[in-house]
Amino acid sequence: MTGRFSSLVPLAAALGLAVVLSACGPVPKASIPVTTVQPPETPPEADEERGFQEEGMGTWYGPGLHGRRTASGEKFDQNALTAAHRTLPFDTLVEVRNLETNRTVVVRINDRGPFADGYIIDLSRGAARQVGMLSSTPVSIRVVDEPPKAETAAP
């Protein structure tokens, strides 16, 4: 198409897509992996990690990121018992309690997130299944084991 209105075709297509997407309705939070990247907050000091506890909302992620690299560099396995936390060191073991079902699971921190206000942990799909988390759910978390300290070589 050429002429006066040819520059309006891309705009009309974009508006049409926006109308179609808005008609689909909201997508449940649990099915949308958090993709906003923000620098992590200051991590807790080593002495503060032991006994670290937190309550807030938890969610899960999986299918869209399965096989991709986590912030720790390992491949994400949606069926493993892992999680994303904003500040806890990688390899920290955390007990997560679903406050609605009272079921617990121990996960290993291997990723960063969630970065949405009020959310404190993103569980892998496998971990979410163990605690009965179908969507965003109130949870409590507590550190049960610190990551191993790096050994220093003798001089």
Tab-separated table of C-alpha atoms in Angstrom:
chain	number	residue	atom	x	y	z
A	1	MET	CA	0.000	0.000	0.000
A	2	THR	CA	1.340	3.430	-0.832
A	3	GLY	CA	0.049	6.921	-0.374
A	4	ARG	CA	-1.131	9.043	2.504
A	5	PHE	CA	-2.293	6.238	4.757
A	6	SER	CA	0.522	3.695	4.290
A	7	SER	CA	2.259	4.868	7.482
A	8	LEU	CA	-0.891	4.105	9.497
A	9	VAL	CA	-0.851	0.361	8.709
A	10	PRO	CA	1.747	-0.564	11.408
A	11	LEU	CA	-0.090	1.585	13.960
A	12	ALA	CA	-3.414	-0.071	13.143
A	13	ALA	CA	-1.819	-3.523	13.448
A	14	ALA	CA	-0.338	-2.670	16.852
A	15	LEU	CA	-3.651	-1.308	18.105
A	16	GLY	CA	-5.433	-4.435	16.857
A	17	LEU	CA	-2.972	-6.651	18.736
A	18	ALA	CA	-3.470	-4.599	21.905
A	19	VAL	CA	-7.261	-5.012	21.648
A	20	VAL	CA	-6.930	-8.788	21.133
A	21	LEU	CA	-4.529	-9.173	24.067
A	22	SER	CA	-6.689	-7.078	26.401
A	23	ALA	CA	-9.741	-9.168	25.493
A	24	CYS	CA	-7.934	-12.318	26.648
A	25	GLY	CA	-8.119	-11.189	30.267
A	26	PRO	CA	-5.430	-11.291	32.933
A	27	VAL	CA	-2.921	-14.119	33.044
A	28	PRO	CA	-2.488	-15.715	36.509
A	29	LYS	CA	0.641	-14.439	38.290
A	30	ALA	CA	2.018	-17.930	38.842
A	31	SER	CA	2.309	-18.538	35.114
A	32	ILE	CA	4.297	-15.371	34.418
A	33	PRO	CA	8.011	-15.561	35.249
A	34	VAL	CA	9.353	-12.312	36.663
A	35	THR	CA	11.651	-10.810	34.055
A	36	THR	CA	12.393	-7.400	35.541
A	37	VAL	CA	16.048	-7.326	36.497
A	38	GLN	CA	17.047	-5.151	39.415
A	39	PRO	CA	20.243	-5.220	41.412
A	40	PRO	CA	19.881	-7.373	44.530
A	41	GLU	CA	19.551	-5.663	47.866
A	42	THR	CA	22.474	-5.894	50.258
A	43	PRO	CA	22.710	-9.565	51.294
A	44	PRO	CA	22.453	-10.397	54.978
A	45	GLU	CA	25.752	-10.831	56.819
A	46	ALA	CA	26.840	-14.435	57.416
A	47	ASP	CA	25.951	-14.294	61.122
A	48	GLU	CA	22.498	-12.974	60.295
A	49	GLU	CA	21.763	-15.752	57.764
A	50	ARG	CA	21.416	-18.467	60.386
A	51	GLY	CA	17.925	-18.100	61.765
A	52	PHE	CA	16.880	-15.737	58.943
A	53	GLN	CA	13.083	-15.773	58.643
A	54	GLU	CA	10.676	-13.912	56.414
A	55	GLU	CA	6.952	-13.914	55.602
A	56	GLY	CA	5.262	-12.658	52.472
A	57	MET	CA	3.919	-13.881	49.172
A	58	GLY	CA	5.472	-16.740	47.272
A	59	THR	CA	4.954	-17.773	43.703
A	60	TRP	CA	6.450	-20.266	41.270
A	61	TYR	CA	8.030	-20.393	37.844
A	62	GLY	CA	8.968	-23.143	35.476
A	63	PRO	CA	7.920	-23.962	31.939
A	64	GLY	CA	9.067	-20.764	30.229
A	65	LEU	CA	12.534	-20.865	31.796
A	66	HIS	CA	13.256	-24.611	31.936
A	67	GLY	CA	16.793	-25.260	30.675
A	68	ARG	CA	17.855	-21.610	30.736
A	69	ARG	CA	20.636	-20.305	32.987
A	70	THR	CA	19.832	-19.063	36.478
A	71	ALA	CA	21.602	-16.139	38.134
A	72	SER	CA	23.987	-18.664	39.725
A	73	GLY	CA	24.959	-19.926	36.261
A	74	GLU	CA	23.416	-23.392	36.478
A	75	LYS	CA	20.680	-24.638	34.162
A	76	PHE	CA	17.201	-24.189	35.584
A	77	ASP	CA	15.303	-27.440	36.165
A	78	GLN	CA	11.650	-26.694	36.819
A	79	ASN	CA	11.245	-30.053	38.582
A	80	ALA	CA	14.166	-29.600	41.011
A	81	LEU	CA	13.692	-28.270	44.537
A	82	THR	CA	15.181	-24.816	43.963
A	83	ALA	CA	14.103	-21.210	44.380
A	84	ALA	CA	14.916	-17.597	43.666
A	85	HIS	CA	15.465	-15.101	46.501
A	86	ARG	CA	16.606	-11.495	46.249
A	87	THR	CA	19.458	-11.564	48.755
A	88	LEU	CA	20.231	-14.951	50.282
A	89	PRO	CA	23.519	-16.467	49.054
A	90	PHE	CA	23.354	-19.141	46.368
A	91	ASP	CA	23.255	-22.717	47.736
A	92	THR	CA	21.517	-21.607	50.958
A	93	LEU	CA	18.917	-24.179	52.022
A	94	VAL	CA	15.573	-22.647	52.948
A	95	GLU	CA	12.466	-24.247	54.399
A	96	VAL	CA	9.354	-22.819	52.754
A	97	ARG	CA	5.976	-23.199	54.487
A	98	ASN	CA	2.739	-22.655	52.579
A	99	LEU	CA	0.706	-20.768	55.193
A	100	GLU	CA	-2.569	-21.967	53.630
A	101	THR	CA	-1.789	-25.711	53.627
A	102	ASN	CA	0.929	-25.779	56.327
A	103	ARG	CA	2.995	-28.036	54.008
A	104	THR	CA	6.755	-27.463	53.829
A	105	VAL	CA	9.596	-28.080	51.416
A	106	VAL	CA	13.342	-27.432	51.651
A	107	VAL	CA	14.756	-25.684	48.588
A	108	ARG	CA	18.196	-24.522	47.503
A	109	ILE	CA	18.597	-20.893	46.428
A	110	ASN	CA	20.073	-20.791	42.919
A	111	ASP	CA	18.475	-17.722	41.335
A	112	ARG	CA	17.551	-14.086	42.001
A	113	GLY	CA	14.029	-12.746	42.314
A	114	PRO	CA	11.201	-12.142	42.708
A	115	PHE	CA	11.308	-8.418	42.041
A	116	ALA	CA	7.618	-7.653	42.555
A	117	ASP	CA	6.634	-5.818	45.753
A	118	GLY	CA	5.428	-8.110	48.528
A	119	TYR	CA	6.865	-11.274	46.958
A	120	ILE	CA	9.707	-12.922	48.854
A	121	ILE	CA	10.439	-16.155	46.975
A	122	ASP	CA	9.911	-17.801	43.583
A	123	LEU	CA	9.793	-21.589	43.823
A	124	SER	CA	10.525	-24.022	41.026
A	125	ARG	CA	7.431	-25.831	39.784
A	126	GLY	CA	8.545	-29.026	41.540
A	127	ALA	CA	8.858	-27.275	44.905
A	128	ALA	CA	5.523	-25.500	44.441
A	129	ARG	CA	3.821	-28.846	43.844
A	130	GLN	CA	5.232	-30.247	47.100
A	131	VAL	CA	3.671	-27.474	49.183
A	132	GLY	CA	0.428	-27.325	47.194
A	133	MET	CA	1.059	-23.874	45.707
A	134	LEU	CA	-1.242	-23.393	42.727
A	135	SER	CA	-0.826	-19.627	42.424
A	136	SER	CA	0.526	-16.753	44.509
A	137	THR	CA	0.360	-17.910	48.113
A	138	PRO	CA	1.324	-16.528	51.536
A	139	VAL	CA	4.478	-18.284	52.752
A	140	SER	CA	7.064	-18.169	55.492
A	141	ILE	CA	10.691	-18.994	54.873
A	142	ARG	CA	13.592	-19.755	57.174
A	143	VAL	CA	17.213	-20.628	56.513
A	144	VAL	CA	18.009	-24.191	57.562
A	145	ASP	CA	21.587	-24.403	56.273
A	146	GLU	CA	24.135	-21.906	55.040
A	147	PRO	CA	26.088	-22.434	51.836
A	148	PRO	CA	29.494	-24.021	52.262
A	149	LYS	CA	32.304	-21.511	52.837
A	150	ALA	CA	35.048	-21.341	50.230
A	151	GLU	CA	38.180	-23.020	51.502
A	152	THR	CA	41.335	-20.977	51.431
A	153	ALA	CA	44.587	-22.601	50.372
A	154	ALA	CA	47.425	-22.654	52.870
A	155	PRO	CA	50.341	-20.353	51.895
